[in-house]
Amino acid sequence: MTYTHRHLLGIEPLHPAEITTILDLAETYVEQNRSGDKHSDALRGLTQINMFFENSTRTQASFELAGKRLGADVMNMSMQTSSVKKGETLIDTALTLNAMHPDLLVVRHPHSGAVDLLAQKVNCAVLNAGDGRHEHPTQALLDALTIRRKKGRLHRLTIAICGDIAHSRVARSNLILLGKMENRVRLIGPPTLMPTGVAEFGCEVYDDMKKGLEGADVVMMLRLQKERMDGGFIPSEREYYHRYGLDAEKLAFAKDDAIVMHPGPMNRGVEIDGTIADDINRSVIQEQVEMGVAVRMAAMDLLARNLRAARAA
Ligand code: NCD
């Protein structure tokens, strides 16, 4: 198995072979999670601390379950009630936790780069569970696993990522991963929600859904990240839905067997029509959640192996 890093901070530093290593190991955890005995002991004796400085449902729950199924002691720090509210800096909080000898630290933070900074201050493995609009590596990996299982491959596919690209770490991590695996990525959204400089990633940019979805194998929808907007990026949600919301009429432009994805949380009637989201023949949104647990188990397993090897050396 090849995964040489101490942390999982982003997709950017990963080699395609490392991405494949994580996905292959995750496949074994998909099986374990579907079996009668969901437990194994890759993380036995290790302590995992989850620090979420931003709201989360799926990501926090799946990191917690992943750690527990692998036998770790898992602690969820509730950052809303922690000393951060009393003015403690991120670094001081990290150093305090570090003194308790955690082995795995799972961190979500509203500022891009905060998780990288924290990783430099602690001597355990750090997993980025989303930092600002920068990266959300485990989301891109679970999306990749879902695509690979549904399409039978993870290369030479046409993948449309639609909506609020500018504020989305999910879009950024996916764009990097899918590019590394040699797919054709299209970004579709209003110009106000398109980041500058996307051309350097070698993707195509569209502001018309029907044109952008033409012939797509995968349609990935994103939420409007209003918490990261400081003004009027769209005229109204109604108008946005009309132009960019995924409904049957727009989806008909994609391939007949195109799959529909969404990282959640979903805003029905804003970026996606509820019937499309619930259509079990098209939507793989629930599979994405299932793959999330398996991918996080694989990532923590690989980091724990490296941690143990480094400590033994
Ligand atoms: C995403 C996130 O937090 O970046 N959610 C998730 O992790 N599944 C996307 C979002 O908040 O819209």
Short mmCIF file of C-alpha atoms and ligand atoms in Angstrom, two decimals:
data_model
loop_
_atom_site.label_atom_id
_atom_site.label_comp_id
_atom_site.label_asym_id
_atom_site.label_seq_id
_atom_site.Cartn_x
_atom_site.Cartn_y
_atom_site.Cartn_z
CA MET A 1 0.00 0.00 0.00
CA THR A 2 1.32 3.44 -0.84
CA TYR A 3 0.27 6.41 1.22
CA THR A 4 3.31 8.34 2.33
CA HIS A 5 1.85 11.34 4.15
CA ARG A 6 1.60 12.05 7.86
CA HIS A 7 -1.68 13.92 7.46
CA LEU A 8 -4.62 14.19 5.09
CA LEU A 9 -4.88 17.94 4.58
CA GLY A 10 -5.98 18.10 0.98
CA ILE A 11 -6.13 16.32 -2.37
CA GLU A 12 -3.50 18.63 -3.84
CA PRO A 13 -0.42 16.81 -2.42
CA LEU A 14 -1.69 13.31 -3.28
CA HIS A 15 -0.35 11.16 -6.08
CA PRO A 16 -2.99 9.34 -8.20
CA ALA A 17 -1.65 6.00 -6.84
CA GLU A 18 -2.31 7.23 -3.28
CA ILE A 19 -5.88 8.12 -4.21
CA THR A 20 -6.32 4.62 -5.62
CA THR A 21 -4.81 3.11 -2.44
CA ILE A 22 -7.37 4.91 -0.27
CA LEU A 23 -10.29 3.92 -2.54
CA ASP A 24 -9.20 0.27 -2.74
CA LEU A 25 -8.91 0.00 1.04
CA ALA A 26 -12.27 1.78 1.41
CA GLU A 27 -13.87 -0.98 -0.71
CA THR A 28 -12.97 -3.50 1.99
CA TYR A 29 -14.60 -1.26 4.59
CA VAL A 30 -17.78 -0.99 2.49
CA GLU A 31 -18.02 -4.78 2.83
CA GLN A 32 -17.27 -4.68 6.56
CA ASN A 33 -19.92 -1.98 7.12
CA ARG A 34 -22.53 -4.09 5.31
CA SER A 35 -21.69 -7.23 7.29
CA GLY A 36 -23.01 -8.47 10.62
CA ASP A 37 -19.86 -7.51 12.48
CA LYS A 38 -18.93 -3.92 11.70
CA HIS A 39 -15.91 -3.89 13.99
CA SER A 40 -12.23 -4.37 13.36
CA ASP A 41 -9.25 -3.03 15.23
CA ALA A 42 -7.01 -0.95 12.97
CA LEU A 43 -7.27 1.98 15.41
CA ARG A 44 -7.32 -0.03 18.63
CA GLY A 45 -5.48 1.76 21.43
CA LEU A 46 -5.60 5.07 19.56
CA THR A 47 -7.44 8.25 20.51
CA GLN A 48 -9.33 10.27 17.90
CA ILE A 49 -10.51 13.79 18.68
CA ASN A 50 -13.04 15.52 16.42
CA MET A 51 -12.89 19.33 16.50
CA PHE A 52 -15.64 20.94 14.44
CA PHE A 53 -15.54 24.73 14.50
CA GLU A 54 -18.35 24.79 11.90
CA ASN A 55 -21.69 22.99 11.73
CA SER A 56 -21.73 19.50 10.34
CA THR A 57 -24.11 16.54 10.21
CA ARG A 58 -22.75 13.98 7.76
CA THR A 59 -19.05 14.61 8.10
CA GLN A 60 -18.88 14.61 11.89
CA ALA A 61 -21.20 11.61 12.27
CA SER A 62 -19.29 9.58 9.72
CA PHE A 63 -15.85 10.37 11.20
CA GLU A 64 -17.21 9.37 14.61
CA LEU A 65 -18.68 6.10 13.32
CA ALA A 66 -15.54 5.37 11.29
CA GLY A 67 -13.31 5.75 14.35
CA LYS A 68 -15.59 3.64 16.55
CA ARG A 69 -15.85 0.84 14.00
CA LEU A 70 -12.05 0.68 13.88
CA GLY A 71 -11.78 0.50 17.66
CA ALA A 72 -10.47 4.00 18.50
CA ASP A 73 -11.48 6.00 21.56
CA VAL A 74 -13.42 8.83 19.92
CA MET A 75 -14.09 12.18 21.54
CA ASN A 76 -16.19 14.93 20.01
CA MET A 77 -15.15 18.35 21.23
CA SER A 78 -18.10 20.65 21.18
CA MET A 79 -16.48 23.83 19.93
CA GLN A 80 -19.62 25.93 20.49
CA THR A 81 -19.15 25.51 24.25
CA SER A 82 -15.34 25.31 24.36
CA SER A 83 -12.82 27.91 25.52
CA VAL A 84 -12.62 29.19 21.96
CA LYS A 85 -15.68 31.21 22.96
CA LYS A 86 -13.58 32.67 25.78
CA GLY A 87 -10.99 33.98 23.34
CA GLU A 88 -8.53 31.09 23.23
CA THR A 89 -6.67 30.95 19.92
CA LEU A 90 -6.82 27.96 17.61
CA ILE A 91 -3.18 27.18 18.33
CA ASP A 92 -3.66 27.27 22.11
CA THR A 93 -6.66 24.96 21.86
CA ALA A 94 -4.61 22.63 19.68
CA LEU A 95 -1.66 22.60 22.07
CA THR A 96 -3.97 21.86 24.99
CA LEU A 97 -5.47 18.91 23.14
CA ASN A 98 -2.04 17.78 21.99
CA ALA A 99 -0.99 17.44 25.62
CA MET A 100 -3.71 14.78 26.01
CA HIS A 101 -1.85 12.63 23.45
CA PRO A 102 -4.41 12.19 20.70
CA ASP A 103 -3.33 10.11 17.71
CA LEU A 104 -5.82 11.41 15.16
CA LEU A 105 -7.24 14.90 15.06
CA VAL A 106 -10.18 15.57 12.74
CA VAL A 107 -10.66 19.30 12.19
CA ARG A 108 -13.22 21.47 10.41
CA HIS A 109 -12.64 25.22 10.46
CA PRO A 110 -14.22 28.22 8.69
CA HIS A 111 -10.84 29.67 7.65
CA SER A 112 -8.91 28.34 4.65
CA GLY A 113 -5.49 27.19 5.80
CA ALA A 114 -6.37 26.87 9.50
CA VAL A 115 -6.13 23.07 9.47
CA ASP A 116 -2.68 23.12 7.78
CA LEU A 117 -1.47 25.58 10.41
CA LEU A 118 -2.76 23.40 13.22
CA ALA A 119 -1.10 20.31 11.73
CA GLN A 120 2.28 22.04 12.11
CA LYS A 121 1.76 22.46 15.85
CA VAL A 122 0.74 18.97 16.93
CA ASN A 123 2.46 15.60 16.87
CA CYS A 124 -0.42 13.43 15.72
CA ALA A 125 -2.07 12.79 12.36
CA VAL A 126 -4.46 15.54 11.25
CA LEU A 127 -7.40 15.04 8.90
CA ASN A 128 -8.98 18.06 7.24
CA ALA A 129 -12.78 17.81 7.49
CA GLY A 130 -13.19 21.06 5.52
CA ASP A 131 -11.33 24.38 5.86
CA GLY A 132 -13.08 27.48 4.54
CA ARG A 133 -13.33 27.36 0.78
CA HIS A 134 -9.98 25.57 0.46
CA GLU A 135 -10.26 21.76 0.66
CA HIS A 136 -12.53 18.94 1.87
CA PRO A 137 -10.43 15.90 0.91
CA THR A 138 -12.57 13.11 2.38
CA GLN A 139 -15.62 14.48 0.54
CA ALA A 140 -13.78 14.33 -2.80
CA LEU A 141 -12.57 10.81 -1.99
CA LEU A 142 -16.05 9.56 -1.10
CA ASP A 143 -17.40 11.16 -4.26
CA ALA A 144 -14.64 9.42 -6.24
CA LEU A 145 -15.49 6.06 -4.66
CA THR A 146 -19.18 6.54 -5.46
CA ILE A 147 -18.38 7.44 -9.09
CA ARG A 148 -15.94 4.53 -9.49
CA ARG A 149 -18.51 2.02 -8.18
CA LYS A 150 -21.38 3.42 -10.27
CA LYS A 151 -19.47 4.00 -13.52
CA GLY A 152 -16.98 1.15 -13.22
CA ARG A 153 -14.03 3.53 -13.65
CA LEU A 154 -12.65 6.86 -12.48
CA HIS A 155 -11.03 8.15 -15.65
CA ARG A 156 -12.16 9.62 -18.96
CA LEU A 157 -15.57 10.57 -17.62
CA THR A 158 -17.31 13.88 -18.24
CA ILE A 159 -18.24 15.36 -14.87
CA ALA A 160 -20.25 18.55 -14.44
CA ILE A 161 -19.94 20.38 -11.12
CA CYS A 162 -22.80 22.87 -10.87
CA GLY A 163 -23.73 25.85 -8.75
CA ASP A 164 -21.79 27.89 -6.23
CA ILE A 165 -18.28 26.92 -7.27
CA ALA A 166 -16.61 30.04 -5.86
CA HIS A 167 -17.41 29.32 -2.21
CA SER A 168 -17.12 25.56 -2.33
CA ARG A 169 -14.26 23.50 -0.90
CA VAL A 170 -16.13 20.43 -2.18
CA ALA A 171 -15.86 21.75 -5.75
CA ARG A 172 -12.19 22.61 -5.30
CA SER A 173 -11.16 19.21 -3.89
CA ASN A 174 -13.23 17.38 -6.51
CA LEU A 175 -11.80 19.46 -9.33
CA ILE A 176 -8.26 18.60 -8.24
CA LEU A 177 -8.98 14.90 -7.71
CA LEU A 178 -10.94 14.38 -10.92
CA GLY A 179 -8.28 16.22 -12.89
CA LYS A 180 -5.50 14.06 -11.41
CA MET A 181 -7.45 10.97 -12.49
CA GLU A 182 -7.75 12.35 -16.03
CA ASN A 183 -11.41 13.16 -16.30
CA ARG A 184 -13.02 15.98 -18.22
CA VAL A 185 -14.42 18.44 -15.67
CA ARG A 186 -16.96 21.13 -16.49
CA LEU A 187 -17.92 23.87 -14.08
CA ILE A 188 -21.40 25.31 -14.51
CA GLY A 189 -22.76 28.31 -12.64
CA PRO A 190 -23.50 32.02 -12.82
CA PRO A 191 -20.38 34.15 -13.49
CA THR A 192 -20.77 35.74 -10.04
CA LEU A 193 -20.27 32.31 -8.42
CA MET A 194 -17.34 31.24 -10.60
CA PRO A 195 -13.90 31.76 -9.07
CA THR A 196 -11.25 33.58 -11.08
CA GLY A 197 -8.38 31.54 -12.46
CA VAL A 198 -10.25 28.22 -12.81
CA ALA A 199 -8.88 27.84 -16.34
CA GLU A 200 -5.50 26.87 -14.87
CA PHE A 201 -7.12 23.64 -13.63
CA GLY A 202 -7.82 22.73 -17.24
CA CYS A 203 -11.60 22.61 -16.92
CA GLU A 204 -14.33 24.05 -19.11
CA VAL A 205 -16.58 26.78 -17.75
CA TYR A 206 -20.27 27.26 -18.65
CA ASP A 207 -23.00 29.58 -17.45
CA ASP A 208 -25.75 27.68 -19.27
CA MET A 209 -26.85 24.42 -17.61
CA LYS A 210 -28.16 22.78 -20.77
CA LYS A 211 -24.93 23.37 -22.69
CA GLY A 212 -22.74 22.34 -19.78
CA LEU A 213 -24.70 19.15 -19.06
CA GLU A 214 -24.64 17.95 -22.66
CA GLY A 215 -23.26 14.41 -22.64
CA ALA A 216 -22.22 14.42 -18.95
CA ASP A 217 -21.72 11.09 -17.13
CA VAL A 218 -21.92 12.66 -13.67
CA VAL A 219 -23.87 15.71 -12.48
CA MET A 220 -22.69 17.06 -9.15
CA MET A 221 -24.90 19.71 -7.56
CA LEU A 222 -23.76 22.18 -4.88
CA ARG A 223 -25.56 24.24 -2.26
CA LEU A 224 -25.44 28.05 -2.32
CA GLN A 225 -22.94 28.65 0.50
CA LYS A 226 -24.73 31.71 1.85
CA GLU A 227 -22.62 31.76 5.01
CA ARG A 228 -19.63 32.62 2.82
CA MET A 229 -21.41 35.30 0.76
CA ASP A 230 -21.34 38.91 1.80
CA GLY A 231 -23.75 40.37 -0.69
CA GLY A 232 -26.04 39.71 -3.65
CA PHE A 233 -24.48 36.99 -5.74
CA ILE A 234 -27.82 35.88 -7.18
CA PRO A 235 -30.95 37.91 -8.05
CA SER A 236 -33.31 35.57 -6.09
CA GLU A 237 -33.56 31.89 -5.20
CA ARG A 238 -36.50 31.55 -7.57
CA GLU A 239 -34.57 32.95 -10.48
CA TYR A 240 -31.56 30.83 -9.50
CA TYR A 241 -33.66 27.65 -9.51
CA HIS A 242 -35.08 28.55 -12.89
CA ARG A 243 -31.62 28.94 -14.45
CA TYR A 244 -29.40 26.59 -12.47
CA GLY A 245 -31.63 24.29 -10.40
CA LEU A 246 -31.41 20.67 -11.58
CA ASP A 247 -34.83 19.51 -12.82
CA ALA A 248 -35.86 16.77 -15.27
CA GLU A 249 -35.75 19.12 -18.24
CA LYS A 250 -32.14 20.13 -17.65
CA LEU A 251 -31.03 16.64 -16.63
CA ALA A 252 -32.30 15.32 -19.98
CA PHE A 253 -29.28 17.00 -21.63
CA ALA A 254 -26.87 14.74 -19.71
CA LYS A 255 -26.29 11.11 -20.75
CA ASP A 256 -29.26 8.77 -20.24
CA ASP A 257 -27.36 6.91 -17.52
CA ALA A 258 -25.88 10.01 -15.86
CA ILE A 259 -25.80 9.89 -12.07
CA VAL A 260 -26.81 12.82 -9.85
CA MET A 261 -24.70 13.67 -6.80
CA HIS A 262 -24.93 16.18 -3.93
CA PRO A 263 -22.64 16.41 -0.88
CA GLY A 264 -25.49 17.67 1.31
CA PRO A 265 -26.97 19.56 2.98
CA MET A 266 -29.44 19.91 0.12
CA ASN A 267 -31.79 22.83 -0.47
CA ARG A 268 -34.69 21.34 -2.37
CA GLY A 269 -36.22 23.74 -4.85
CA VAL A 270 -33.11 25.94 -4.86
CA GLU A 271 -30.28 23.96 -6.51
CA ILE A 272 -32.16 20.69 -7.03
CA ASP A 273 -35.70 19.49 -7.60
CA GLY A 274 -36.85 17.14 -4.82
CA THR A 275 -38.07 14.45 -7.23
CA ILE A 276 -34.63 14.23 -8.90
CA ALA A 277 -32.93 14.00 -5.50
CA ASP A 278 -35.24 11.12 -4.52
CA ASP A 279 -35.10 9.26 -7.84
CA ILE A 280 -33.28 6.03 -6.99
CA ASN A 281 -32.51 5.44 -10.66
CA ARG A 282 -30.50 8.66 -10.96
CA SER A 283 -29.59 10.00 -7.54
CA VAL A 284 -26.67 8.44 -5.63
CA ILE A 285 -26.88 10.86 -2.71
CA GLN A 286 -27.49 8.12 -0.12
CA GLU A 287 -24.61 6.02 -1.53
CA GLN A 288 -22.34 9.04 -1.08
CA VAL A 289 -23.18 9.05 2.63
CA GLU A 290 -22.48 5.31 2.88
CA MET A 291 -19.14 5.67 1.04
CA GLY A 292 -18.25 8.51 3.41
CA VAL A 293 -17.94 6.17 6.39
CA ALA A 294 -15.82 3.66 4.42
CA VAL A 295 -13.50 6.31 2.97
CA ARG A 296 -12.92 7.87 6.40
CA MET A 297 -12.14 4.43 7.84
CA ALA A 298 -9.60 3.86 5.05
CA ALA A 299 -7.97 7.27 5.48
CA MET A 300 -7.62 6.89 9.26
CA ASP A 301 -6.35 3.32 8.90
CA LEU A 302 -3.58 4.43 6.51
CA LEU A 303 -2.61 7.40 8.69
CA ALA A 304 -2.50 5.16 11.76
CA ARG A 305 -0.16 2.73 9.99
CA ASN A 306 2.20 5.60 9.13
CA LEU A 307 1.95 6.97 12.66
CA ARG A 308 2.82 3.60 14.18
CA ALA A 309 5.68 3.08 11.75
CA ALA A 310 7.11 6.54 12.54
CA ARG A 311 6.86 5.93 16.27
CA ALA A 312 8.52 2.54 15.99
CA ALA A 313 11.42 3.96 13.97
C1 NCD B 1 -20.21 20.38 2.54
C2 NCD B 1 -19.24 21.17 3.36
O1 NCD B 1 -19.39 21.33 4.57
O2 NCD B 1 -18.28 21.64 2.76
N1 NCD B 1 -20.97 19.48 3.26
C3 NCD B 1 -20.44 18.26 3.57
O3 NCD B 1 -19.38 18.15 4.16
N2 NCD B 1 -21.13 17.19 3.19
C4 NCD B 1 -20.98 21.18 1.60
C5 NCD B 1 -21.87 22.26 2.10
O4 NCD B 1 -21.83 22.66 3.25
O5 NCD B 1 -22.67 22.74 1.28
#
